[in-house]
Amino acid sequence: MTKSIKKIIQNLSGIFIGGLFLYLTLREKPLGPIWKSLENSDYFFILLSFVCLFIIFYLRALRWKLLIEESGKKVSTDKILTSILLGYFVNSFTPKLGEIVRCTSLQKNANVPVSTSMGSVMAERAYDLLVLAGGIITIFFIELDRLQSLIDSTLGGISHVYGYKYIYALAGILLTVLILFLISLKKLKKSKNSLVKKVVGFLQEMFESLRHGLLLKKRTKFILLTISIWLMLVLLNYIYLLCLPATAEYSIQFAVVILFIGGIGWALPSPGGIGTTHFFLLQLFLAFHLDSNAGISFGILSNGLTFVGTLLLGAYGYFRYKIETKIS
């Protein structure tokens, strides 16, 4: 199977997942009150959300620069920001292919090997997943009574239908595949085939970059940047709440809950989190006994503003990329 066919299948599966969750969210819901709520959005906070989104991208660029520098590569913040904007732009249309785009674009405009940048991206994702998992566990621990219905409607359904033994079996299969991969990689190192050598060399460089990223020297600066990114994400979600009259009175604490529970939807392979974030946000509003129409309106507005803001900043990043590649 060629790479292009795999990409098409991956994209179609992502669109299907997003469409399915969007259908589950909007089915049998009156759309009139939802559109009316969206029409009354506060344009000041909409514009403020775009500013906040840019700051988040810039902070991500500063953090990614630290990870790349751990591998001994020097590159300007401007070029890293360009690749970040391009990557998130592509992620708005395809499930997670933006990570490849940001790495390949950085190779072209800053001569950073894809293996190096890819390893640093893996390290970056590992830290973010750690924060996301920690936040989700903490919120479920604090709000267990309220979120029990969400557990029953999502994760609980899996255990009732299939049983936990299937979940353990899946974890065992994944672990076995990882072990077999590492064993195969060790044997492939001895191969004399030029193509195999290139692939093995690429994987070795990538894992070396990942190792450097996980064993940070500038750990304090990296932690501060990570905290700043997640605080800005909380602020962004709070601004989204302020955009709508129906949600403007909700607290910033609720914005924290939205960030981490909604983050489950963003983690699923749907382009731009479309459908998946809407579904989880609706379940969250219902779990907190809030208006379901407000939950749907908020999901549409927050996801839509993130999508539009990413497109605008991605277009700006593409313009920068064209200029940087011509200069270099």
Short mmCIF file of C-alpha atoms in Angstrom, two decimals:
data_model
loop_
_atom_site.label_atom_id
_atom_site.label_comp_id
_atom_site.label_asym_id
_atom_site.label_seq_id
_atom_site.Cartn_x
_atom_site.Cartn_y
_atom_site.Cartn_z
CA MET A 1 0.00 0.00 0.00
CA THR A 2 1.50 3.35 -1.04
CA LYS A 3 1.92 6.29 1.33
CA SER A 4 -0.63 8.37 -0.59
CA ILE A 5 -3.29 5.65 -0.21
CA LYS A 6 -2.51 5.35 3.50
CA LYS A 7 -2.90 9.12 3.89
CA ILE A 8 -6.24 9.05 2.05
CA ILE A 9 -7.50 6.22 4.29
CA GLN A 10 -6.27 8.03 7.39
CA ASN A 11 -7.97 11.27 6.34
CA LEU A 12 -11.23 9.53 5.45
CA SER A 13 -11.25 7.63 8.75
CA GLY A 14 -10.67 10.89 10.61
CA ILE A 15 -13.52 12.58 8.73
CA PHE A 16 -15.77 9.59 9.47
CA ILE A 17 -14.97 9.69 13.19
CA GLY A 18 -15.57 13.45 13.33
CA GLY A 19 -18.82 13.15 11.36
CA LEU A 20 -20.09 10.34 13.58
CA PHE A 21 -19.47 12.29 16.79
CA LEU A 22 -20.97 15.43 15.25
CA TYR A 23 -24.11 13.46 14.34
CA LEU A 24 -24.35 12.07 17.88
CA THR A 25 -24.03 15.61 19.22
CA LEU A 26 -26.59 17.35 16.99
CA ARG A 27 -29.20 14.62 16.46
CA GLU A 28 -32.70 15.60 17.59
CA LYS A 29 -31.42 18.99 18.78
CA PRO A 30 -33.31 22.21 17.86
CA LEU A 31 -30.81 24.32 15.91
CA GLY A 32 -32.79 27.59 16.08
CA PRO A 33 -31.82 28.56 19.68
CA ILE A 34 -28.24 27.47 19.01
CA TRP A 35 -27.80 29.77 15.98
CA LYS A 36 -29.52 32.62 17.83
CA SER A 37 -27.03 32.23 20.68
CA LEU A 38 -24.12 32.29 18.23
CA GLU A 39 -25.47 35.43 16.54
CA ASN A 40 -25.27 37.26 19.88
CA SER A 41 -21.56 36.52 20.34
CA ASP A 42 -19.35 39.31 21.70
CA TYR A 43 -16.98 40.40 18.91
CA PHE A 44 -14.48 41.95 21.32
CA PHE A 45 -13.83 38.59 22.97
CA ILE A 46 -13.74 36.88 19.57
CA LEU A 47 -10.90 39.18 18.49
CA LEU A 48 -9.23 38.71 21.88
CA SER A 49 -9.32 34.93 21.38
CA PHE A 50 -7.27 35.29 18.17
CA VAL A 51 -4.62 37.29 20.06
CA CYS A 52 -4.55 34.63 22.78
CA LEU A 53 -4.23 31.87 20.18
CA PHE A 54 -1.21 33.58 18.59
CA ILE A 55 0.48 33.91 22.00
CA ILE A 56 -0.03 30.17 22.55
CA PHE A 57 1.61 29.38 19.20
CA TYR A 58 4.52 31.70 20.03
CA LEU A 59 5.04 30.04 23.43
CA ARG A 60 4.96 26.63 21.70
CA ALA A 61 7.64 27.88 19.31
CA LEU A 62 9.87 28.95 22.22
CA ARG A 63 9.42 25.56 23.87
CA TRP A 64 10.07 23.60 20.67
CA LYS A 65 13.23 25.65 20.17
CA LEU A 66 14.50 24.45 23.55
CA LEU A 67 13.92 20.82 22.57
CA ILE A 68 15.70 21.22 19.23
CA GLU A 69 18.64 22.94 20.91
CA GLU A 70 18.98 19.91 23.19
CA SER A 71 20.05 18.00 20.05
CA GLY A 72 22.76 20.56 19.30
CA LYS A 73 20.89 22.37 16.49
CA LYS A 74 20.61 26.16 16.39
CA VAL A 75 17.62 27.74 14.71
CA SER A 76 15.84 31.10 15.03
CA THR A 77 12.52 31.45 16.85
CA ASP A 78 10.95 33.04 13.76
CA LYS A 79 11.57 29.97 11.59
CA ILE A 80 10.31 27.63 14.29
CA LEU A 81 7.16 29.76 14.66
CA THR A 82 6.62 29.53 10.90
CA SER A 83 6.77 25.73 11.02
CA ILE A 84 4.46 25.64 14.05
CA LEU A 85 1.83 27.73 12.25
CA LEU A 86 2.05 25.56 9.13
CA GLY A 87 1.78 22.36 11.16
CA TYR A 88 -1.32 23.41 13.06
CA PHE A 89 -2.83 24.73 9.82
CA VAL A 90 -2.52 21.25 8.26
CA ASN A 91 -3.84 19.60 11.44
CA SER A 92 -7.06 21.58 10.93
CA PHE A 93 -7.79 19.49 7.82
CA THR A 94 -6.04 16.17 8.44
CA PRO A 95 -5.71 14.04 11.59
CA LYS A 96 -2.25 14.76 13.01
CA LEU A 97 -0.36 15.04 9.67
CA GLY A 98 0.63 18.57 10.66
CA GLU A 99 3.46 17.15 12.77
CA ILE A 100 5.12 15.86 9.60
CA VAL A 101 4.59 19.19 7.83
CA ARG A 102 6.14 21.24 10.63
CA CYS A 103 9.21 18.98 10.62
CA THR A 104 9.68 18.94 6.83
CA SER A 105 9.17 22.71 6.58
CA LEU A 106 11.77 23.28 9.29
CA GLN A 107 14.20 21.15 7.31
CA LYS A 108 13.68 23.33 4.22
CA ASN A 109 13.88 26.74 5.87
CA ALA A 110 16.38 26.02 8.67
CA ASN A 111 18.25 22.83 7.61
CA VAL A 112 17.15 20.91 10.70
CA PRO A 113 16.99 17.16 9.91
CA VAL A 114 13.49 15.70 10.00
CA SER A 115 14.70 12.94 12.32
CA THR A 116 15.87 15.55 14.84
CA SER A 117 12.71 17.67 14.75
CA MET A 118 10.46 14.59 14.77
CA GLY A 119 12.15 13.28 17.90
CA SER A 120 11.70 16.67 19.58
CA VAL A 121 8.01 16.70 18.59
CA MET A 122 7.59 13.26 20.16
CA ALA A 123 9.19 14.58 23.37
CA GLU A 124 6.93 17.64 23.27
CA ARG A 125 3.83 15.47 22.84
CA ALA A 126 4.97 13.21 25.67
CA TYR A 127 5.13 16.14 28.09
CA ASP A 128 1.76 17.53 26.92
CA LEU A 129 0.12 14.12 27.23
CA LEU A 130 1.52 13.89 30.76
CA VAL A 131 -0.05 17.25 31.66
CA LEU A 132 -3.32 16.31 29.92
CA ALA A 133 -3.51 12.94 31.69
CA GLY A 134 -2.68 14.55 35.04
CA GLY A 135 -5.35 17.20 34.52
CA ILE A 136 -8.01 14.67 33.47
CA ILE A 137 -7.28 12.39 36.45
CA THR A 138 -7.34 15.34 38.88
CA ILE A 139 -10.62 16.70 37.51
CA PHE A 140 -12.29 13.28 37.56
CA PHE A 141 -11.10 12.80 41.14
CA ILE A 142 -12.49 16.18 42.26
CA GLU A 143 -15.68 16.09 40.17
CA LEU A 144 -16.34 12.34 40.21
CA ASP A 145 -19.98 12.70 41.28
CA ARG A 146 -20.78 15.08 38.44
CA LEU A 147 -18.72 13.29 35.78
CA GLN A 148 -20.00 9.79 36.55
CA SER A 149 -22.59 10.11 33.78
CA LEU A 150 -19.85 11.04 31.29
CA ILE A 151 -17.86 7.96 32.32
CA ASP A 152 -20.94 5.76 31.90
CA SER A 153 -21.74 7.18 28.45
CA THR A 154 -18.19 6.78 27.09
CA LEU A 155 -15.59 4.64 28.84
CA GLY A 156 -18.15 2.76 30.89
CA GLY A 157 -19.92 1.58 27.78
CA ILE A 158 -16.78 -0.14 26.55
CA SER A 159 -16.35 -2.12 29.73
CA HIS A 160 -20.02 -3.18 29.82
CA VAL A 161 -20.02 -4.34 26.20
CA TYR A 162 -16.58 -5.90 25.88
CA GLY A 163 -15.30 -6.31 29.43
CA TYR A 164 -11.98 -5.12 30.85
CA LYS A 165 -10.17 -8.25 29.64
CA TYR A 166 -10.29 -6.88 26.08
CA ILE A 167 -8.75 -3.60 27.22
CA TYR A 168 -5.94 -5.51 28.96
CA ALA A 169 -5.51 -7.69 25.85
CA LEU A 170 -5.14 -4.58 23.66
CA ALA A 171 -2.52 -3.14 26.02
CA GLY A 172 -0.65 -6.48 25.90
CA ILE A 173 -0.73 -6.52 22.09
CA LEU A 174 0.65 -2.97 21.88
CA LEU A 175 3.43 -3.84 24.33
CA THR A 176 4.29 -6.98 22.33
CA VAL A 177 4.42 -4.99 19.08
CA LEU A 178 6.76 -2.46 20.71
CA ILE A 179 9.09 -5.22 21.96
CA LEU A 180 9.13 -6.93 18.54
CA PHE A 181 9.87 -3.59 16.89
CA LEU A 182 12.86 -2.95 19.15
CA ILE A 183 14.17 -6.48 18.53
CA SER A 184 13.75 -6.05 14.77
CA LEU A 185 15.49 -2.68 14.88
CA LYS A 186 18.47 -4.25 16.63
CA LYS A 187 18.76 -6.90 13.90
CA LEU A 188 18.23 -4.40 11.09
CA LYS A 189 21.28 -2.42 12.26
CA LYS A 190 23.45 -5.24 10.88
CA SER A 191 21.81 -5.11 7.44
CA LYS A 192 24.00 -4.05 4.46
CA ASN A 193 21.04 -2.88 2.35
CA SER A 194 21.39 0.87 1.67
CA LEU A 195 17.64 1.59 2.04
CA VAL A 196 17.44 -0.32 5.31
CA LYS A 197 20.50 1.56 6.57
CA LYS A 198 18.85 4.91 5.79
CA VAL A 199 15.65 3.92 7.58
CA VAL A 200 17.53 2.62 10.62
CA GLY A 201 19.73 5.71 10.67
CA PHE A 202 16.66 7.95 10.56
CA LEU A 203 15.04 6.06 13.45
CA GLN A 204 18.24 6.19 15.50
CA GLU A 205 18.53 9.97 15.02
CA MET A 206 14.86 10.42 15.89
CA PHE A 207 15.08 8.39 19.10
CA GLU A 208 18.31 10.17 20.02
CA SER A 209 16.52 13.50 19.63
CA LEU A 210 13.66 12.12 21.73
CA ARG A 211 16.13 11.06 24.42
CA HIS A 212 17.69 14.55 24.48
CA GLY A 213 14.23 16.08 24.70
CA LEU A 214 13.23 13.91 27.66
CA LEU A 215 16.54 14.53 29.47
CA LEU A 216 16.41 18.32 29.40
CA LYS A 217 19.26 20.52 30.56
CA LYS A 218 17.16 23.70 30.60
CA ARG A 219 14.43 21.96 32.57
CA THR A 220 13.29 25.01 34.56
CA LYS A 221 12.74 27.15 31.46
CA PHE A 222 10.94 24.31 29.72
CA ILE A 223 8.61 23.74 32.70
CA LEU A 224 7.82 27.47 32.92
CA LEU A 225 7.00 27.57 29.21
CA THR A 226 4.81 24.48 29.52
CA ILE A 227 2.93 26.00 32.47
CA SER A 228 2.52 29.25 30.53
CA ILE A 229 1.09 27.38 27.51
CA TRP A 230 -1.50 25.54 29.59
CA LEU A 231 -2.45 28.68 31.54
CA MET A 232 -3.00 30.48 28.24
CA LEU A 233 -5.13 27.55 27.06
CA VAL A 234 -7.26 27.96 30.19
CA LEU A 235 -7.53 31.70 29.46
CA LEU A 236 -8.48 30.96 25.83
CA ASN A 237 -11.33 28.69 26.94
CA TYR A 238 -12.48 31.30 29.45
CA ILE A 239 -12.52 33.91 26.67
CA TYR A 240 -14.63 31.52 24.60
CA LEU A 241 -17.08 31.31 27.52
CA LEU A 242 -17.22 35.13 27.66
CA CYS A 243 -18.07 35.25 23.95
CA LEU A 244 -21.56 33.84 24.50
CA PRO A 245 -24.28 35.43 26.69
CA ALA A 246 -25.41 31.91 27.69
CA THR A 247 -21.98 31.00 29.11
CA ALA A 248 -20.51 34.42 30.05
CA GLU A 249 -21.28 33.95 33.75
CA TYR A 250 -19.46 30.62 34.05
CA SER A 251 -16.30 30.65 36.15
CA ILE A 252 -12.68 30.28 35.06
CA GLN A 253 -12.62 27.05 37.09
CA PHE A 254 -15.15 25.64 34.65
CA ALA A 255 -12.81 26.73 31.82
CA VAL A 256 -10.16 24.46 33.37
CA VAL A 257 -12.58 21.53 33.31
CA ILE A 258 -13.50 22.35 29.70
CA LEU A 259 -9.84 22.41 28.67
CA PHE A 260 -9.01 18.94 29.95
CA ILE A 261 -12.28 17.16 29.19
CA GLY A 262 -12.45 18.82 25.76
CA GLY A 263 -8.81 17.79 25.33
CA ILE A 264 -9.98 14.18 25.12
CA GLY A 265 -11.85 15.13 21.94
CA TRP A 266 -8.81 16.93 20.52
CA ALA A 267 -6.67 13.85 21.17
CA LEU A 268 -8.91 11.66 18.97
CA PRO A 269 -7.99 11.38 15.24
CA SER A 270 -10.54 13.88 13.91
CA PRO A 271 -9.47 16.84 11.72
CA GLY A 272 -9.34 19.90 13.96
CA GLY A 273 -11.19 18.03 16.71
CA ILE A 274 -14.43 18.53 14.76
CA GLY A 275 -17.24 16.37 16.12
CA THR A 276 -15.23 14.77 18.91
CA THR A 277 -14.78 18.00 20.92
CA HIS A 278 -18.42 18.92 20.36
CA PHE A 279 -19.52 15.55 21.73
CA PHE A 280 -17.36 15.64 24.86
CA LEU A 281 -18.26 19.27 25.60
CA LEU A 282 -21.97 18.47 25.34
CA GLN A 283 -21.56 15.51 27.73
CA LEU A 284 -19.63 17.81 30.08
CA PHE A 285 -22.40 20.44 30.13
CA LEU A 286 -24.98 17.72 30.77
CA ALA A 287 -22.86 16.25 33.57
CA PHE A 288 -22.78 19.68 35.26
CA HIS A 289 -26.56 20.01 34.72
CA LEU A 290 -26.11 22.98 32.39
CA ASP A 291 -28.17 23.89 29.34
CA SER A 292 -27.49 21.46 26.47
CA ASN A 293 -28.06 24.17 23.85
CA ALA A 294 -25.43 26.32 25.57
CA GLY A 295 -23.05 23.35 25.46
CA ILE A 296 -23.59 22.84 21.73
CA SER A 297 -23.29 26.59 21.03
CA PHE A 298 -20.07 26.74 23.03
CA GLY A 299 -18.67 23.69 21.23
CA ILE A 300 -19.45 25.17 17.82
CA LEU A 301 -18.09 28.60 18.72
CA SER A 302 -14.89 27.46 20.48
CA ASN A 303 -14.04 24.88 17.82
CA GLY A 304 -14.98 27.28 15.02
CA LEU A 305 -12.91 30.18 16.40
CA THR A 306 -9.92 27.88 16.92
CA PHE A 307 -10.32 26.63 13.35
CA VAL A 308 -10.65 30.13 11.83
CA GLY A 309 -7.82 31.53 13.96
CA THR A 310 -5.56 28.64 12.99
CA LEU A 311 -6.40 29.17 9.30
CA LEU A 312 -5.58 32.89 9.47
CA LEU A 313 -2.34 32.32 11.36
CA GLY A 314 -1.52 29.37 9.08
CA ALA A 315 -1.90 31.62 6.02
CA TYR A 316 0.44 34.10 7.70
CA GLY A 317 2.86 31.24 8.41
CA TYR A 318 2.73 30.11 4.78
CA PHE A 319 3.57 33.66 3.64
CA ARG A 320 6.52 33.72 6.06
CA TYR A 321 7.61 30.27 4.90
CA LYS A 322 7.73 31.35 1.24
CA ILE A 323 9.85 34.38 2.13
CA GLU A 324 12.21 32.39 4.38
CA THR A 325 12.80 29.64 1.80
CA LYS A 326 13.56 32.22 -0.90
CA ILE A 327 16.05 34.00 1.35
CA SER A 328 17.78 30.78 2.42
#
